[in-house]
Coordinates of C-alpha atoms in Angstrom, one line a residue:
M1 CA 0.3 -0.2 -0.4
A2 CA 1.2 3.7 -1.2
N3 CA 2.6 4.9 2.3
F4 CA 4.7 7.3 1.0
E5 CA 1.9 11.1 2.3
N6 CA 2.3 10.0 5.3
I7 CA 6.4 9.7 6.1
T8 CA 8.1 11.8 9.0
I9 CA 11.6 12.6 7.8
E10 CA 14.2 13.4 10.2
K11 CA 17.3 14.2 10.3
G12 CA 18.5 10.9 12.6
M13 CA 18.1 9.1 8.9
Y14 CA 20.6 10.4 7.2
Q15 CA 22.8 8.4 9.8
G16 CA 21.4 4.9 9.2
K17 CA 23.3 2.3 6.6
G18 CA 22.0 4.1 3.1
G19 CA 21.5 7.1 5.0
L20 CA 18.2 8.7 4.3
T21 CA 17.3 7.5 0.9
G22 CA 18.1 4.1 2.7
A23 CA 15.6 4.9 5.3
L24 CA 13.0 5.6 2.8
E25 CA 13.2 2.4 0.8
A26 CA 12.6 0.3 4.5
L27 CA 9.8 2.5 5.2
D28 CA 7.8 3.1 1.3
P29 CA 9.2 0.0 -0.6
S30 CA 9.5 0.7 -4.2
E31 CA 7.9 -2.9 -5.3
N32 CA 4.5 -1.8 -4.1
Y33 CA 4.6 0.2 -7.0
V34 CA 5.1 -1.4 -9.3
G35 CA 1.7 -1.2 -12.3
T36 CA 1.4 2.2 -10.3
S37 CA 1.9 5.3 -11.9
L38 CA 4.7 6.3 -9.9
E39 CA 6.5 3.3 -11.1
G40 CA 10.2 4.3 -11.7
L41 CA 10.8 5.9 -8.6
D42 CA 13.1 5.3 -6.4
A43 CA 11.4 6.8 -3.0
F44 CA 13.3 10.2 -2.5
S45 CA 11.5 10.4 -5.5
R46 CA 7.9 10.4 -4.3
Q47 CA 9.0 12.8 -1.6
L48 CA 10.0 15.2 -4.2
K49 CA 6.9 14.1 -5.6
R50 CA 5.1 14.7 -2.7
Y51 CA 6.3 18.3 -1.7
D52 CA 5.8 19.1 -5.7
I53 CA 9.4 20.4 -5.8
R54 CA 10.1 19.4 -8.9
V55 CA 15.1 19.7 -9.2
S56 CA 15.0 19.8 -13.2
G57 CA 13.5 21.5 -16.4
R58 CA 12.2 24.6 -17.4
G59 CA 9.2 24.6 -15.1
S60 CA 12.1 23.8 -11.3
D61 CA 11.3 25.7 -8.6
C62 CA 13.8 27.9 -6.6
V63 CA 15.9 26.5 -4.0
E64 CA 13.3 28.3 -1.1
K65 CA 9.9 24.8 -1.9
F66 CA 12.9 23.2 -0.1
F67 CA 12.4 24.6 3.1
Q68 CA 8.2 25.3 3.2
T69 CA 8.0 23.0 5.9
S70 CA 10.3 20.8 8.5
N71 CA 10.0 17.7 6.6
S72 CA 10.7 19.2 2.7
A73 CA 13.8 20.2 4.8
A74 CA 15.2 17.8 4.8
L75 CA 15.1 16.4 2.1
F76 CA 17.9 18.5 0.9
P77 CA 20.0 17.7 1.7
E78 CA 19.8 14.6 -0.2
Y79 CA 19.4 16.0 -3.8
V80 CA 22.3 17.0 -2.7
S81 CA 24.5 15.1 -2.7
R82 CA 23.0 13.4 -5.6
A83 CA 23.4 16.1 -7.5
V84 CA 26.7 16.2 -6.4
F85 CA 26.4 12.2 -7.6
Q86 CA 24.8 13.3 -10.1
G87 CA 28.6 15.3 -11.9
M88 CA 30.7 12.6 -10.6
E89 CA 29.4 10.0 -12.7
R90 CA 29.8 13.0 -15.7
A91 CA 33.4 13.5 -15.2
D92 CA 34.5 10.1 -14.3
I93 CA 36.4 7.9 -16.0
L94 CA 37.1 5.9 -12.4
P95 CA 34.9 3.2 -14.3
N96 CA 37.2 2.7 -16.7
L97 CA 39.7 1.7 -14.9
V98 CA 38.6 0.1 -12.3
A99 CA 37.6 -3.2 -11.2
T100 CA 36.0 -4.2 -8.2
V101 CA 34.7 -0.8 -5.9
T102 CA 34.3 -2.0 -2.5
D103 CA 32.1 -0.1 0.3
I104 CA 33.6 -0.1 3.7
E105 CA 32.1 1.3 6.8
G106 CA 35.6 2.1 9.0
M107 CA 38.7 4.0 7.4
D108 CA 40.5 1.0 7.8
Y109 CA 41.1 -1.1 5.2
R110 CA 43.4 -3.7 4.5
S111 CA 43.0 -5.5 0.5
I112 CA 44.1 -8.9 -0.1
V113 CA 47.1 -9.6 -3.6
S114 CA 47.5 -13.1 -4.9
A115 CA 51.6 -13.3 -6.2
P116 CA 51.7 -16.6 -8.4
S117 CA 54.3 -16.8 -10.3
E118 CA 55.3 -17.6 -13.5
D119 CA 55.0 -21.9 -13.1
D120 CA 51.5 -21.4 -11.3
K121 CA 50.5 -19.0 -13.8
S122 CA 50.5 -22.2 -15.5
L123 CA 47.5 -25.0 -14.8
K124 CA 49.5 -28.8 -14.4
M125 CA 47.5 -31.6 -16.0
V126 CA 47.4 -33.5 -12.6
S127 CA 47.5 -36.5 -12.0
E128 CA 44.9 -39.4 -10.3
G129 CA 45.7 -38.3 -6.2
A130 CA 48.4 -36.2 -7.0
Y131 CA 49.1 -33.0 -5.1
I132 CA 46.4 -30.1 -6.5
P133 CA 49.0 -27.3 -7.3
Q134 CA 47.6 -24.3 -4.7
T135 CA 47.2 -20.0 -5.3
T136 CA 48.0 -18.6 -1.5
V137 CA 45.4 -15.0 -1.3
K138 CA 46.6 -13.1 1.5
T139 CA 46.2 -9.5 3.3
R140 CA 48.0 -6.2 1.5
E141 CA 50.7 -5.5 4.3
N142 CA 49.5 -1.4 4.2
L143 CA 46.4 -0.6 4.7
V144 CA 45.0 1.0 1.9
K145 CA 45.2 4.6 2.4
L146 CA 42.1 6.4 1.9
H147 CA 41.7 10.1 0.9
K148 CA 38.9 12.9 1.5
R149 CA 37.4 15.1 -1.3
G150 CA 35.4 17.7 -1.0
R151 CA 34.2 21.2 -0.5
M152 CA 32.5 23.8 1.1
L153 CA 29.6 25.6 -0.1
V154 CA 29.4 29.0 1.2
A155 CA 26.5 30.5 0.5
S156 CA 22.9 32.4 2.7
Y157 CA 19.7 31.2 2.4
E158 CA 18.4 34.6 1.5
A159 CA 21.2 34.5 -1.6
L160 CA 20.2 31.6 -2.9
R161 CA 16.6 31.0 -2.0
F162 CA 15.0 32.9 -5.4
Q163 CA 17.7 30.7 -7.5
R164 CA 16.2 27.6 -9.2
L165 CA 17.0 24.4 -8.5
D166 CA 17.8 23.5 -11.7
L167 CA 20.7 26.4 -12.0
F168 CA 21.8 25.8 -8.0
T169 CA 22.4 21.6 -10.0
V170 CA 24.6 23.0 -12.6
T171 CA 26.6 24.1 -9.5
L172 CA 26.3 20.9 -7.6
N173 CA 27.5 19.0 -10.7
Q174 CA 31.0 20.8 -10.6
I175 CA 31.1 20.9 -7.7
G176 CA 30.9 16.1 -7.8
A177 CA 33.3 16.9 -11.9
Y178 CA 36.7 18.2 -8.7
I179 CA 35.6 15.4 -6.8
A180 CA 36.5 13.3 -9.7
R181 CA 39.2 14.6 -11.2
A182 CA 41.2 14.8 -7.8
Q183 CA 39.7 10.9 -7.6
L184 CA 41.4 10.6 -10.4
K185 CA 43.8 11.5 -9.4
D186 CA 44.9 9.5 -6.7
A187 CA 44.0 6.6 -8.7
I188 CA 47.2 7.2 -10.9
D189 CA 49.4 7.7 -8.4
V190 CA 48.4 4.6 -6.9
L191 CA 49.1 2.8 -10.5
L192 CA 52.6 4.0 -11.4
N193 CA 53.9 4.3 -7.3
G194 CA 51.9 1.5 -6.0
D195 CA 50.3 1.6 -2.8
G196 CA 52.7 1.2 -0.2
N197 CA 53.1 -2.3 -0.7
N198 CA 56.1 -2.8 -2.9
N199 CA 53.6 -2.6 -5.6
A200 CA 54.2 0.2 -8.8
A201 CA 54.0 -0.4 -11.6
D202 CA 56.9 -1.6 -14.0
N203 CA 58.1 0.2 -16.8
V204 CA 57.9 -0.6 -21.1
A205 CA 61.4 1.7 -22.5
V206 CA 60.3 3.2 -25.6
A207 CA 62.5 3.0 -28.5
T208 CA 62.9 6.7 -28.1
S209 CA 63.1 8.7 -25.9
G210 CA 59.9 11.6 -26.5
T211 CA 58.7 10.3 -28.9
I212 CA 56.1 6.8 -29.4
T213 CA 55.4 4.6 -32.1
Y214 CA 53.3 1.3 -33.3
D215 CA 56.2 -0.4 -32.2
D216 CA 56.6 0.9 -28.5
L217 CA 52.7 -0.2 -28.3
V218 CA 53.4 -3.4 -29.7
K219 CA 56.0 -3.6 -27.0
L220 CA 53.8 -2.8 -24.6
W221 CA 51.2 -4.6 -25.6
A222 CA 53.5 -7.7 -25.7
N223 CA 54.6 -6.6 -21.9
M224 CA 51.3 -7.5 -21.2
S225 CA 50.8 -11.5 -20.9
P226 CA 49.4 -13.3 -19.5
Y227 CA 47.1 -9.7 -18.8
E228 CA 44.2 -7.9 -21.5
L229 CA 45.4 -4.8 -22.5
N230 CA 42.8 -3.7 -22.7
T231 CA 42.6 0.4 -21.4
I232 CA 45.8 3.1 -22.5
L233 CA 45.3 6.0 -20.1
A234 CA 47.9 9.3 -21.1
P235 CA 48.6 12.5 -20.5
T236 CA 47.5 15.3 -23.4
A237 CA 51.0 15.3 -24.8
E238 CA 51.6 11.9 -25.0
M239 CA 48.3 11.1 -26.1
Q240 CA 48.6 13.9 -29.4
K241 CA 52.1 12.5 -29.5
I242 CA 49.9 8.2 -30.2
L243 CA 47.1 10.6 -32.3
A244 CA 48.9 11.3 -34.6
L245 CA 50.5 7.4 -35.6
T246 CA 50.0 6.3 -39.1
Q247 CA 47.5 3.3 -37.8
M248 CA 45.6 5.9 -36.0
Q249 CA 44.2 7.3 -39.4
D250 CA 43.1 4.9 -41.0
A251 CA 39.5 5.2 -41.3
K252 CA 37.8 2.8 -38.8
A253 CA 39.8 4.7 -36.0
G254 CA 38.7 8.0 -37.6
L255 CA 35.3 7.4 -37.4
D256 CA 34.8 6.5 -34.5
F257 CA 36.6 9.5 -33.0
Q258 CA 34.8 12.2 -34.8
G259 CA 31.4 10.5 -34.5
T260 CA 31.8 9.0 -30.8
G261 CA 34.7 11.1 -29.5
K262 CA 35.5 7.8 -28.3
M263 CA 38.6 7.2 -28.8
V264 CA 40.7 3.1 -29.6
T265 CA 44.4 1.9 -30.1
P266 CA 44.8 0.2 -33.1
L267 CA 45.2 -2.8 -30.5
G268 CA 41.3 -3.1 -29.6
A269 CA 42.4 -1.4 -26.1
S270 CA 39.8 1.8 -25.4
L271 CA 42.4 5.0 -25.2
L272 CA 41.2 7.7 -21.9
H273 CA 42.8 11.1 -22.1
A274 CA 43.6 12.2 -18.4
P275 CA 45.5 15.3 -17.8
E276 CA 46.1 14.8 -14.4
M277 CA 48.6 13.1 -15.6
T278 CA 52.4 14.9 -15.9
S279 CA 54.3 12.2 -15.4
G280 CA 55.0 12.5 -19.4
K281 CA 54.1 8.2 -19.3
V282 CA 52.1 6.1 -20.2
I283 CA 50.0 3.4 -18.9
G284 CA 48.4 0.2 -20.8
L285 CA 46.7 -1.6 -17.4
D286 CA 43.7 -4.1 -17.3
K287 CA 41.0 -2.9 -16.6
N288 CA 39.1 -6.9 -15.1
C289 CA 41.7 -7.0 -12.5
A290 CA 44.6 -4.2 -11.8
L291 CA 42.6 -1.5 -9.4
E292 CA 40.4 -2.3 -6.7
M293 CA 39.0 1.4 -5.7
V294 CA 37.5 1.0 -2.5
Q295 CA 35.2 4.3 0.3
A296 CA 33.5 5.2 2.9
G297 CA 29.8 6.4 2.1
G298 CA 30.3 7.9 -1.1
V299 CA 28.6 11.8 -1.4
V300 CA 28.2 13.0 2.6
T301 CA 26.7 16.3 3.1
D302 CA 26.7 17.8 6.4
Y303 CA 22.8 17.5 6.9
D304 CA 23.0 19.5 10.3
K305 CA 24.4 23.2 8.6
L306 CA 22.1 22.3 5.9
I307 CA 19.1 22.1 8.0
D308 CA 19.8 23.5 10.7
R309 CA 20.8 27.3 9.4
Q310 CA 19.6 27.3 6.2
L311 CA 23.1 26.8 3.9
E312 CA 25.4 28.4 5.6
R313 CA 28.0 26.7 5.7
A314 CA 27.7 22.9 4.0
A315 CA 30.4 20.2 4.3
I316 CA 30.5 18.2 0.5
T317 CA 32.2 15.2 1.1
C318 CA 33.9 12.4 -0.3
T319 CA 35.8 9.9 1.1
A320 CA 38.3 7.2 -1.2
G321 CA 41.5 5.6 -1.7
F322 CA 42.8 2.9 -4.3
A323 CA 44.6 -0.8 -3.8
K324 CA 46.2 -3.0 -6.7
I325 CA 44.7 -6.0 -7.5
F326 CA 46.9 -7.6 -9.9
T327 CA 50.8 -6.1 -10.1
E328 CA 51.8 -7.0 -13.1
A329 CA 48.3 -6.0 -14.3
A330 CA 49.4 -2.3 -15.7
K331 CA 52.0 -1.7 -16.6
T332 CA 53.9 2.1 -18.4
L333 CA 55.5 2.9 -21.1
S334 CA 58.5 5.6 -21.3

């Protein structure tokens, strides 16, 4: 039975696992709305509908619409968090680098490692009754370093009350983009230098210093074995060198780049532009097994100040770190 119009929203809902949306879903499950006009909306979106708050489009409401009642005011921090996360998603290339995302509730996390030898990588024939070779998995010696990234949003309620929410969303999206770029820089640092467990990326030397040729890319591909080279990450200068290769100027590569903006190398790997890289190196990796992302809590908005003090000062943060899974699944070219 529909229950979204009878829920009392409190600040304490933000502190449970899953935050406000998790608490609302527990009280008002989305499965109850299958086959209704509200199907496809989550519990938070139904609350926006309840208070007739439109956050996007030409008919979007002003910020003050959230603060007409105490219940609707309690929805505002979640709107902020979602708008920031939306900006992170738009600017984020981490999904193209990360093999898995681990959510934790504390600040301490120790990843696992399996470091097979060349002999271990070959699955030998096992005779009847013979000993089966084993793969050892153990915890890393050092903890994953988590970094808190965020922005302090400073504005008075009076300054924003008549601003449209769609315009305010653009500002929050940009904050999310800043956070995503900072996290990408952290990920690149771990890929290059390791996560503190003596697992920096091996380097494949180019034939001629300062240049990148097709033969260099083939050499990088060959050195990745037995892992797959499916992603290449390059800073601006090296990206220009790769795009200038004759092999990148064939009809198919040009059509893909001009039509979709997606760049694919002649080796079939996705080519990603990373201006955050300053080392002059190119990173080749197997995105399926190179990097683990560890995050604590997702996007967090300081809800007390947003609700009680009406946007005087609000901290928007995201805490995350990165760990290598298989050291040899990422190599550099320079």
